[in-house]
C-alpha cells in the first residue's frame, strides 16, 4: 500500500520499520457532520462510522497493533435525542451480530469499557456476548468505550479503593499511581501512545483522562466515516517523528 504526504510517498513499510504505537485510542467523531454535509440523516453518518471502524480494526490487526481503544458512546451522549440514542444502541448490536465471527477468527478480543449496566438490556447482552465469545483472543485487544466517561472511571476507582481501605485490606500508604491504574477499566494495559481525534475538534471530551497523561495527540479534519487506513498510517508516521521527552531532556 502506498500513501501520499506532501508529494512524498508514505508506505506502510515506512511505519513498520520503526516502533509502532502499542496502544492507539480513537475518538470516533464527526459522523453527524459527515451526514449533514451529504444531506443525509445523522443515522447514516453513524452507519458509515461503523464501516470506518471495521476498516481500522482490520488494518490494526494487519500491522499488529496490540491495543486499540475506540470511543463509541460517552456518559454525556445521553443528552442527545432519544431517537439518535436508539440508533446508536441498535447499531452496536448490529455490528456485533454481523462482525462477531470475523472478530473471533481474526483474534480480536472485544473488551467493552464503561458503565455497561446502564445500557439498554439488549445492547448490554450483546456486548457481553461479544466479550465472552472473544475472551480467549489476544492478537488485538479492542476496548470499546460505551457509556464511558473518564471522570466516572476515576470516581469508580476511588470508590473501590476507599472500600479496600475501609475494610482494612489496604492501608492509605498503599494508594499510589499503580494501584489507581489497576482500578481502571484498562487495568493491565499500556497507556495509549497515540490518541487520534477526527473531525477537527481539539478536546478530550472526557476520554481516558488518567491514561493519556503522556499520550501523543493527533487531530485531523477528516470526519470519522471518511477515516481510512491511509490516515492511520499518516498519524503513525507523524507519531514516530515525535520526541517523547516525558518531562526530561532530549537525548
Ligand atoms: C460521533 O459522531 C459519534 C458519537 C458521539 C456517538 P457525532 O455524532 O458526535 O458527530 P458530530 O460531532 O455531530 O459531527
Ligand atoms: C465524543 O464525541 C464522544 C464519542 C465520539 C463517542 P462528542 O461529539 O460527544 O464530543 P463533543 O460533544 O464534541 O465534546
Ligand atoms: Mg461529535
PDB file of C-alpha atoms and ligand atoms in Angstrom:
ATOM      1  CA  UNK A   1       0.000   0.000   0.000  1.00  0.00           C
ATOM      2  CA  UNK A   2       1.305   3.456  -0.884  1.00  0.00           C
ATOM      3  CA  UNK A   3       0.043   6.691   0.620  1.00  0.00           C
ATOM      4  CA  UNK A   4       0.991  10.249  -0.232  1.00  0.00           C
ATOM      5  CA  UNK A   5       2.007  13.013   2.106  1.00  0.00           C
ATOM      6  CA  UNK A   6       3.174  16.389   0.782  1.00  0.00           C
ATOM      7  CA  UNK A   7       4.138  14.779  -2.512  1.00  0.00           C
ATOM      8  CA  UNK A   8       6.171  12.220  -0.676  1.00  0.00           C
ATOM      9  CA  UNK A   9       5.134   8.608  -0.664  1.00  0.00           C
ATOM     10  CA  UNK A  10       4.447   7.118   2.742  1.00  0.00           C
ATOM     11  CA  UNK A  11       4.381   3.390   2.530  1.00  0.00           C
ATOM     12  CA  UNK A  12       3.146   1.009   5.150  1.00  0.00           C
ATOM     13  CA  UNK A  13       6.694  -0.363   5.117  1.00  0.00           C
ATOM     14  CA  UNK A  14       7.953   3.046   6.311  1.00  0.00           C
ATOM     15  CA  UNK A  15       5.972   2.875   9.519  1.00  0.00           C
ATOM     16  CA  UNK A  16       6.716  -0.817  10.001  1.00  0.00           C
ATOM     17  CA  UNK A  17      10.436  -0.072  10.022  1.00  0.00           C
ATOM     18  CA  UNK A  18      10.108   1.882  13.275  1.00  0.00           C
ATOM     19  CA  UNK A  19       8.485   1.011  16.618  1.00  0.00           C
ATOM     20  CA  UNK A  20       4.710   1.165  16.283  1.00  0.00           C
ATOM     21  CA  UNK A  21       2.435   2.572  18.949  1.00  0.00           C
ATOM     22  CA  UNK A  22       1.367  -0.320  21.145  1.00  0.00           C
ATOM     23  CA  UNK A  23      -1.907   1.289  22.106  1.00  0.00           C
ATOM     24  CA  UNK A  24      -3.944   3.619  19.898  1.00  0.00           C
ATOM     25  CA  UNK A  25      -7.039   5.448  21.151  1.00  0.00           C
ATOM     26  CA  UNK A  26      -9.566   6.962  18.761  1.00  0.00           C
ATOM     27  CA  UNK A  27     -12.405   9.402  19.410  1.00  0.00           C
ATOM     28  CA  UNK A  28     -14.732   8.363  16.585  1.00  0.00           C
ATOM     29  CA  UNK A  29     -16.171  11.833  15.991  1.00  0.00           C
ATOM     30  CA  UNK A  30     -17.814  13.636  13.070  1.00  0.00           C
ATOM     31  CA  UNK A  31     -20.496  11.151  11.993  1.00  0.00           C
ATOM     32  CA  UNK A  32     -23.287  13.724  12.251  1.00  0.00           C
ATOM     33  CA  UNK A  33     -21.459  16.434  10.308  1.00  0.00           C
ATOM     34  CA  UNK A  34     -20.427  13.938   7.634  1.00  0.00           C
ATOM     35  CA  UNK A  35     -24.088  13.043   7.098  1.00  0.00           C
ATOM     36  CA  UNK A  36     -25.256  16.653   7.231  1.00  0.00           C
ATOM     37  CA  UNK A  37     -22.792  17.654   4.518  1.00  0.00           C
ATOM     38  CA  UNK A  38     -24.264  14.976   2.290  1.00  0.00           C
ATOM     39  CA  UNK A  39     -27.854  15.913   3.145  1.00  0.00           C
ATOM     40  CA  UNK A  40     -28.366  12.583   4.905  1.00  0.00           C
ATOM     41  CA  UNK A  41     -29.871  11.839   8.322  1.00  0.00           C
ATOM     42  CA  UNK A  42     -27.401  11.607  11.222  1.00  0.00           C
ATOM     43  CA  UNK A  43     -28.123   7.886  11.439  1.00  0.00           C
ATOM     44  CA  UNK A  44     -26.498   7.425   8.031  1.00  0.00           C
ATOM     45  CA  UNK A  45     -23.370   9.025   9.443  1.00  0.00           C
ATOM     46  CA  UNK A  46     -23.311   6.599  12.352  1.00  0.00           C
ATOM     47  CA  UNK A  47     -23.773   3.701   9.963  1.00  0.00           C
ATOM     48  CA  UNK A  48     -20.856   4.919   7.830  1.00  0.00           C
ATOM     49  CA  UNK A  49     -18.899   5.324  11.073  1.00  0.00           C
ATOM     50  CA  UNK A  50     -19.290   1.610  11.751  1.00  0.00           C
ATOM     51  CA  UNK A  51     -17.763   0.868   8.335  1.00  0.00           C
ATOM     52  CA  UNK A  52     -14.794   3.071   9.226  1.00  0.00           C
ATOM     53  CA  UNK A  53     -14.403   1.149  12.470  1.00  0.00           C
ATOM     54  CA  UNK A  54     -14.367  -2.167  10.604  1.00  0.00           C
ATOM     55  CA  UNK A  55     -11.620  -0.914   8.259  1.00  0.00           C
ATOM     56  CA  UNK A  56      -9.473   0.357  11.096  1.00  0.00           C
ATOM     57  CA  UNK A  57      -9.864  -2.758  13.261  1.00  0.00           C
ATOM     58  CA  UNK A  58      -8.862  -4.900  10.317  1.00  0.00           C
ATOM     59  CA  UNK A  59      -5.876  -2.711   9.483  1.00  0.00           C
ATOM     60  CA  UNK A  60      -4.666  -2.618  13.106  1.00  0.00           C
ATOM     61  CA  UNK A  61      -4.752  -6.412  13.032  1.00  0.00           C
ATOM     62  CA  UNK A  62      -2.744  -6.477   9.810  1.00  0.00           C
ATOM     63  CA  UNK A  63       0.037  -4.274  11.163  1.00  0.00           C
ATOM     64  CA  UNK A  64      -0.016  -5.948  14.597  1.00  0.00           C
ATOM     65  CA  UNK A  65      -1.162  -3.149  16.874  1.00  0.00           C
ATOM     66  CA  UNK A  66      -1.878  -4.934  20.166  1.00  0.00           C
ATOM     67  CA  UNK A  67      -4.331  -2.428  21.761  1.00  0.00           C
ATOM     68  CA  UNK A  68      -6.992  -0.237  20.180  1.00  0.00           C
ATOM     69  CA  UNK A  69      -9.465   1.779  22.242  1.00  0.00           C
ATOM     70  CA  UNK A  70     -12.415   3.392  20.482  1.00  0.00           C
ATOM     71  CA  UNK A  71     -14.848   5.895  21.972  1.00  0.00           C
ATOM     72  CA  UNK A  72     -18.304   4.760  20.879  1.00  0.00           C
ATOM     73  CA  UNK A  73     -20.652   6.391  23.394  1.00  0.00           C
ATOM     74  CA  UNK A  74     -19.829   8.783  26.220  1.00  0.00           C
ATOM     75  CA  UNK A  75     -21.569   9.317  29.542  1.00  0.00           C
ATOM     76  CA  UNK A  76     -22.545  12.717  28.089  1.00  0.00           C
ATOM     77  CA  UNK A  77     -24.088  11.308  24.903  1.00  0.00           C
ATOM     78  CA  UNK A  78     -27.345  10.546  26.784  1.00  0.00           C
ATOM     79  CA  UNK A  79     -28.087  14.250  26.266  1.00  0.00           C
ATOM     80  CA  UNK A  80     -28.884  13.531  22.599  1.00  0.00           C
ATOM     81  CA  UNK A  81     -32.417  12.966  21.288  1.00  0.00           C
ATOM     82  CA  UNK A  82     -33.773   9.537  22.234  1.00  0.00           C
ATOM     83  CA  UNK A  83     -34.093   8.617  18.560  1.00  0.00           C
ATOM     84  CA  UNK A  84     -30.367   9.077  17.998  1.00  0.00           C
ATOM     85  CA  UNK A  85     -29.507   7.139  21.169  1.00  0.00           C
ATOM     86  CA  UNK A  86     -31.714   4.282  19.965  1.00  0.00           C
ATOM     87  CA  UNK A  87     -29.993   4.311  16.578  1.00  0.00           C
ATOM     88  CA  UNK A  88     -26.580   4.076  18.216  1.00  0.00           C
ATOM     89  CA  UNK A  89     -27.617   1.271  20.573  1.00  0.00           C
ATOM     90  CA  UNK A  90     -29.153  -0.703  17.700  1.00  0.00           C
ATOM     91  CA  UNK A  91     -26.109  -0.174  15.515  1.00  0.00           C
ATOM     92  CA  UNK A  92     -23.854  -1.635  18.186  1.00  0.00           C
ATOM     93  CA  UNK A  93     -25.953  -4.782  18.304  1.00  0.00           C
ATOM     94  CA  UNK A  94     -25.987  -4.978  14.524  1.00  0.00           C
ATOM     95  CA  UNK A  95     -22.218  -4.535  14.366  1.00  0.00           C
ATOM     96  CA  UNK A  96     -21.702  -7.386  16.824  1.00  0.00           C
ATOM     97  CA  UNK A  97     -24.196  -9.660  15.069  1.00  0.00           C
ATOM     98  CA  UNK A  98     -22.541  -9.132  11.696  1.00  0.00           C
ATOM     99  CA  UNK A  99     -18.916  -9.000  12.754  1.00  0.00           C
ATOM    100  CA  UNK A 100     -18.564 -11.394  15.639  1.00  0.00           C
ATOM    101  CA  UNK A 101     -17.429 -14.376  13.565  1.00  0.00           C
ATOM    102  CA  UNK A 102     -14.822 -12.298  11.781  1.00  0.00           C
ATOM    103  CA  UNK A 103     -13.610 -10.827  15.072  1.00  0.00           C
ATOM    104  CA  UNK A 104     -13.298 -14.307  16.583  1.00  0.00           C
ATOM    105  CA  UNK A 105     -11.438 -15.573  13.522  1.00  0.00           C
ATOM    106  CA  UNK A 106      -9.076 -12.593  13.375  1.00  0.00           C
ATOM    107  CA  UNK A 107      -8.040 -12.935  17.009  1.00  0.00           C
ATOM    108  CA  UNK A 108      -9.715  -9.719  18.184  1.00  0.00           C
ATOM    109  CA  UNK A 109     -10.807  -9.580  21.806  1.00  0.00           C
ATOM    110  CA  UNK A 110     -13.762  -7.266  22.327  1.00  0.00           C
ATOM    111  CA  UNK A 111     -13.347  -5.626  25.703  1.00  0.00           C
ATOM    112  CA  UNK A 112     -16.208  -3.229  26.484  1.00  0.00           C
ATOM    113  CA  UNK A 113     -15.268  -0.486  28.943  1.00  0.00           C
ATOM    114  CA  UNK A 114     -17.617   1.911  30.676  1.00  0.00           C
ATOM    115  CA  UNK A 115     -20.671   1.736  32.867  1.00  0.00           C
ATOM    116  CA  UNK A 116     -22.275  -1.077  30.900  1.00  0.00           C
ATOM    117  CA  UNK A 117     -25.086  -1.820  33.358  1.00  0.00           C
ATOM    118  CA  UNK A 118     -26.789   1.425  32.360  1.00  0.00           C
ATOM    119  CA  UNK A 119     -27.053   0.405  28.706  1.00  0.00           C
ATOM    120  CA  UNK A 120     -30.378  -0.883  27.360  1.00  0.00           C
ATOM    121  CA  UNK A 121     -30.573  -4.579  28.224  1.00  0.00           C
ATOM    122  CA  UNK A 122     -30.412  -5.846  24.625  1.00  0.00           C
ATOM    123  CA  UNK A 123     -27.262  -3.837  23.921  1.00  0.00           C
ATOM    124  CA  UNK A 124     -25.773  -4.955  27.217  1.00  0.00           C
ATOM    125  CA  UNK A 125     -26.477  -8.602  26.439  1.00  0.00           C
ATOM    126  CA  UNK A 126     -24.873  -8.455  23.007  1.00  0.00           C
ATOM    127  CA  UNK A 127     -21.858  -6.606  24.266  1.00  0.00           C
ATOM    128  CA  UNK A 128     -21.304  -9.210  26.961  1.00  0.00           C
ATOM    129  CA  UNK A 129     -21.817 -11.970  24.425  1.00  0.00           C
ATOM    130  CA  UNK A 130     -19.148 -10.410  22.196  1.00  0.00           C
ATOM    131  CA  UNK A 131     -16.783 -10.149  25.161  1.00  0.00           C
ATOM    132  CA  UNK A 132     -17.388 -13.767  26.158  1.00  0.00           C
ATOM    133  CA  UNK A 133     -17.032 -15.274  22.718  1.00  0.00           C
ATOM    134  CA  UNK A 134     -13.766 -13.418  22.038  1.00  0.00           C
ATOM    135  CA  UNK A 135     -12.286 -13.675  25.524  1.00  0.00           C
ATOM    136  CA  UNK A 136      -9.550 -16.133  24.527  1.00  0.00           C
ATOM    137  CA  UNK A 137      -8.297 -13.946  21.688  1.00  0.00           C
ATOM    138  CA  UNK A 138      -5.134 -11.954  22.207  1.00  0.00           C
ATOM    139  CA  UNK A 139      -3.950 -10.648  18.840  1.00  0.00           C
ATOM    140  CA  UNK A 140      -5.734  -7.316  19.163  1.00  0.00           C
ATOM    141  CA  UNK A 141      -7.455  -6.077  22.299  1.00  0.00           C
ATOM    142  CA  UNK A 142     -10.320  -3.845  21.158  1.00  0.00           C
ATOM    143  CA  UNK A 143     -11.527  -1.724  24.046  1.00  0.00           C
ATOM    144  CA  UNK A 144     -14.933  -0.361  23.110  1.00  0.00           C
ATOM    145  CA  UNK A 145     -15.788   2.608  25.314  1.00  0.00           C
ATOM    146  CA  UNK A 146     -19.538   2.503  25.834  1.00  0.00           C
ATOM    147  CA  UNK A 147     -21.276   4.750  28.289  1.00  0.00           C
ATOM    148  CA  UNK A 148     -17.716   5.650  29.154  1.00  0.00           C
ATOM    149  CA  UNK A 149     -16.578   8.769  30.968  1.00  0.00           C
ATOM    150  CA  UNK A 150     -13.047   9.387  32.223  1.00  0.00           C
ATOM    151  CA  UNK A 151     -14.271  11.140  35.344  1.00  0.00           C
ATOM    152  CA  UNK A 152     -16.766   8.368  36.016  1.00  0.00           C
ATOM    153  CA  UNK A 153     -13.977   5.807  35.642  1.00  0.00           C
ATOM    154  CA  UNK A 154     -11.749   7.625  38.130  1.00  0.00           C
ATOM    155  CA  UNK A 155     -14.650   8.114  40.554  1.00  0.00           C
ATOM    156  CA  UNK A 156     -15.375   4.389  40.411  1.00  0.00           C
ATOM    157  CA  UNK A 157     -11.703   3.621  41.092  1.00  0.00           C
ATOM    158  CA  UNK A 158     -11.711   5.969  44.096  1.00  0.00           C
ATOM    159  CA  UNK A 159     -14.843   4.285  45.478  1.00  0.00           C
ATOM    160  CA  UNK A 160     -13.351   0.810  45.081  1.00  0.00           C
ATOM    161  CA  UNK A 161     -10.066   1.812  46.661  1.00  0.00           C
ATOM    162  CA  UNK A 162     -11.849   3.586  49.537  1.00  0.00           C
ATOM    163  CA  UNK A 163     -13.762   0.370  50.159  1.00  0.00           C
ATOM    164  CA  UNK A 164     -10.497  -1.550  50.433  1.00  0.00           C
ATOM    165  CA  UNK A 165      -9.143   0.979  52.932  1.00  0.00           C
ATOM    166  CA  UNK A 166     -12.377   0.910  54.918  1.00  0.00           C
ATOM    167  CA  UNK A 167     -12.325  -2.850  55.199  1.00  0.00           C
ATOM    168  CA  UNK A 168      -8.688  -2.777  56.261  1.00  0.00           C
ATOM    169  CA  UNK A 169      -7.487  -4.748  53.220  1.00  0.00           C
ATOM    170  CA  UNK A 170      -5.042  -1.999  52.319  1.00  0.00           C
ATOM    171  CA  UNK A 171      -3.613   0.997  54.150  1.00  0.00           C
ATOM    172  CA  UNK A 172      -3.659   4.614  52.969  1.00  0.00           C
ATOM    173  CA  UNK A 173       0.046   4.375  52.232  1.00  0.00           C
ATOM    174  CA  UNK A 174      -0.559   1.680  49.667  1.00  0.00           C
ATOM    175  CA  UNK A 175      -2.523   4.062  47.453  1.00  0.00           C
ATOM    176  CA  UNK A 176      -0.194   5.027  44.638  1.00  0.00           C
ATOM    177  CA  UNK A 177      -0.422   5.625  40.877  1.00  0.00           C
ATOM    178  CA  UNK A 178      -0.019   1.955  40.103  1.00  0.00           C
ATOM    179  CA  UNK A 179      -2.867   0.966  42.428  1.00  0.00           C
ATOM    180  CA  UNK A 180      -5.126   3.581  40.872  1.00  0.00           C
ATOM    181  CA  UNK A 181      -4.259   2.334  37.354  1.00  0.00           C
ATOM    182  CA  UNK A 182      -5.158  -1.168  38.476  1.00  0.00           C
ATOM    183  CA  UNK A 183      -8.647   0.011  39.363  1.00  0.00           C
ATOM    184  CA  UNK A 184      -9.336   1.486  35.938  1.00  0.00           C
ATOM    185  CA  UNK A 185     -11.047  -0.371  33.092  1.00  0.00           C
ATOM    186  CA  UNK A 186      -7.713  -0.514  31.261  1.00  0.00           C
ATOM    187  CA  UNK A 187      -6.052  -2.421  34.101  1.00  0.00           C
ATOM    188  CA  UNK A 188      -3.006  -4.353  32.931  1.00  0.00           C
ATOM    189  CA  UNK A 189      -2.812  -2.493  29.603  1.00  0.00           C
ATOM    190  CA  UNK A 190      -0.186   0.017  28.498  1.00  0.00           C
ATOM    191  CA  UNK A 191      -1.352   3.653  28.349  1.00  0.00           C
ATOM    192  CA  UNK A 192      -2.209   4.856  24.842  1.00  0.00           C
ATOM    193  CA  UNK A 193       0.847   6.010  22.903  1.00  0.00           C
ATOM    194  CA  UNK A 194      -1.257   7.814  20.337  1.00  0.00           C
ATOM    195  CA  UNK A 195      -4.700   9.400  20.539  1.00  0.00           C
ATOM    196  CA  UNK A 196      -6.487  10.333  17.335  1.00  0.00           C
ATOM    197  CA  UNK A 197      -9.390  12.729  17.050  1.00  0.00           C
ATOM    198  CA  UNK A 198     -11.037  13.176  13.664  1.00  0.00           C
ATOM    199  CA  UNK A 199     -13.488  15.990  12.825  1.00  0.00           C
ATOM    200  CA  UNK A 200     -11.071  18.739  13.825  1.00  0.00           C
ATOM    201  CA  UNK A 201     -12.182  19.099  17.438  1.00  0.00           C
ATOM    202  CA  UNK A 202      -9.310  19.730  19.826  1.00  0.00           C
ATOM    203  CA  UNK A 203     -10.608  18.360  23.091  1.00  0.00           C
ATOM    204  CA  UNK A 204     -10.615  15.122  25.035  1.00  0.00           C
ATOM    205  CA  UNK A 205     -14.375  15.056  25.710  1.00  0.00           C
ATOM    206  CA  UNK A 206     -13.858  13.054  28.916  1.00  0.00           C
ATOM    207  CA  UNK A 207     -11.950  10.227  27.218  1.00  0.00           C
ATOM    208  CA  UNK A 208      -9.264   8.263  29.096  1.00  0.00           C
ATOM    209  CA  UNK A 209      -8.333  11.201  31.296  1.00  0.00           C
ATOM    210  CA  UNK A 210      -5.927   9.298  33.535  1.00  0.00           C
ATOM    211  CA  UNK A 211      -4.372   7.193  30.797  1.00  0.00           C
ATOM    212  CA  UNK A 212      -3.470   9.979  28.357  1.00  0.00           C
ATOM    213  CA  UNK A 213      -1.117  11.846  30.707  1.00  0.00           C
ATOM    214  CA  UNK A 214       1.754  11.345  28.222  1.00  0.00           C
ATOM    215  CA  UNK A 215      -0.082  10.285  25.072  1.00  0.00           C
ATOM    216  CA  UNK A 216       0.792  11.887  21.733  1.00  0.00           C
ATOM    217  CA  UNK A 217      -2.256  13.611  20.229  1.00  0.00           C
ATOM    218  CA  UNK A 218      -3.088  13.721  16.530  1.00  0.00           C
ATOM    219  CA  UNK A 219      -6.048  15.682  15.221  1.00  0.00           C
ATOM    220  CA  UNK A 220      -7.382  15.649  11.678  1.00  0.00           C
ATOM    221  CA  UNK A 221     -10.218  17.479   9.921  1.00  0.00           C
ATOM    222  CA  UNK A 222     -11.299  14.230   8.273  1.00  0.00           C
ATOM    223  CA  UNK A 223     -14.699  13.114   9.589  1.00  0.00           C
ATOM    224  CA  UNK A 224     -14.718   9.657  11.142  1.00  0.00           C
ATOM    225  CA  UNK A 225     -16.793   7.995   8.361  1.00  0.00           C
ATOM    226  CA  UNK A 226     -14.089   9.090   5.871  1.00  0.00           C
ATOM    227  CA  UNK A 227     -11.249   7.811   8.052  1.00  0.00           C
ATOM    228  CA  UNK A 228      -9.209   5.167   6.260  1.00  0.00           C
ATOM    229  CA  UNK A 229      -6.057   3.154   6.917  1.00  0.00           C
ATOM    230  CA  UNK A 230      -4.093   5.805   4.996  1.00  0.00           C
ATOM    231  CA  UNK A 231      -4.998   8.338   7.698  1.00  0.00           C
ATOM    232  CA  UNK A 232      -3.895   5.960  10.403  1.00  0.00           C
ATOM    233  CA  UNK A 233      -0.620   5.455   8.538  1.00  0.00           C
ATOM    234  CA  UNK A 234      -0.160   9.224   8.413  1.00  0.00           C
ATOM    235  CA  UNK A 235      -0.887   9.530  12.152  1.00  0.00           C
ATOM    236  CA  UNK A 236       1.588   6.771  12.984  1.00  0.00           C
ATOM    237  CA  UNK A 237       4.183   8.290  10.635  1.00  0.00           C
ATOM    238  CA  UNK A 238       3.941  11.596  12.499  1.00  0.00           C
ATOM    239  CA  UNK A 239       3.871   9.850  15.855  1.00  0.00           C
ATOM    240  CA  UNK A 240       7.143   8.132  15.004  1.00  0.00           C
ATOM    241  CA  UNK A 241       8.733  11.545  14.471  1.00  0.00           C
ATOM    242  CA  UNK A 242       7.638  12.997  17.794  1.00  0.00           C
ATOM    243  CA  UNK A 243      10.168  13.465  20.549  1.00  0.00           C
ATOM    244  CA  UNK A 244       8.643  11.917  23.659  1.00  0.00           C
ATOM    245  CA  UNK A 245      10.538  13.527  26.491  1.00  0.00           C
ATOM    246  CA  UNK A 246       8.266  12.663  29.411  1.00  0.00           C
ATOM    247  CA  UNK A 247       9.433  15.821  31.130  1.00  0.00           C
ATOM    248  CA  UNK A 248      13.095  15.002  30.611  1.00  0.00           C
ATOM    249  CA  UNK A 249      15.589  16.416  28.123  1.00  0.00           C
ATOM    250  CA  UNK A 250      16.344  15.468  24.545  1.00  0.00           C
ATOM    251  CA  UNK A 251      18.652  12.539  24.138  1.00  0.00           C
TER     252      UNK A 251
HETATM  253  C1  LIG B   1     -19.548  10.634  16.897  1.00  0.00           C
HETATM  254  O1  LIG B   1     -20.113  11.444  15.918  1.00  0.00           O
HETATM  255  C2  LIG B   1     -20.454   9.536  17.348  1.00  0.00           C
HETATM  256  C3  LIG B   1     -20.893   9.664  18.746  1.00  0.00           C
HETATM  257  C4  LIG B   1     -20.648  10.658  19.531  1.00  0.00           C
HETATM  258  C5  LIG B   1     -21.680   8.584  19.275  1.00  0.00           C
HETATM  259  P1  LIG B   1     -21.085  12.640  16.292  1.00  0.00           P
HETATM  260  O2  LIG B   1     -22.479  12.128  16.329  1.00  0.00           O
HETATM  261  O3  LIG B   1     -20.636  13.319  17.529  1.00  0.00           O
HETATM  262  O4  LIG B   1     -20.879  13.580  15.040  1.00  0.00           O
HETATM  263  P2  LIG B   1     -20.838  15.158  15.040  1.00  0.00           P
HETATM  264  O5  LIG B   1     -19.802  15.586  16.029  1.00  0.00           O
HETATM  265  O6  LIG B   1     -22.210  15.635  15.399  1.00  0.00           O
HETATM  266  O7  LIG B   1     -20.456  15.502  13.654  1.00  0.00           O
HETATM  267  C1  LIG B   2     -17.060  12.304  21.799  1.00  0.00           C
HETATM  268  O1  LIG B   2     -17.739  12.939  20.785  1.00  0.00           O
HETATM  269  C2  LIG B   2     -17.730  11.001  22.146  1.00  0.00           C
HETATM  270  C3  LIG B   2     -17.677   9.962  21.124  1.00  0.00           C
HETATM  271  C4  LIG B   2     -17.079  10.048  19.975  1.00  0.00           C
HETATM  272  C5  LIG B   2     -18.326   8.731  21.479  1.00  0.00           C
HETATM  273  P1  LIG B   2     -18.837  14.053  21.092  1.00  0.00           P
HETATM  274  O2  LIG B   2     -19.346  14.519  19.791  1.00  0.00           O
HETATM  275  O3  LIG B   2     -19.832  13.516  22.051  1.00  0.00           O
HETATM  276  O4  LIG B   2     -17.977  15.162  21.829  1.00  0.00           O
HETATM  277  P2  LIG B   2     -18.209  16.723  21.958  1.00  0.00           P
HETATM  278  O5  LIG B   2     -19.636  16.926  22.370  1.00  0.00           O
HETATM  279  O6  LIG B   2     -17.897  17.341  20.643  1.00  0.00           O
HETATM  280  O7  LIG B   2     -17.232  17.143  23.004  1.00  0.00           O
HETATM  281 MG1  LIG B   3     -19.368  14.879  17.864  1.00  0.00          MG
END
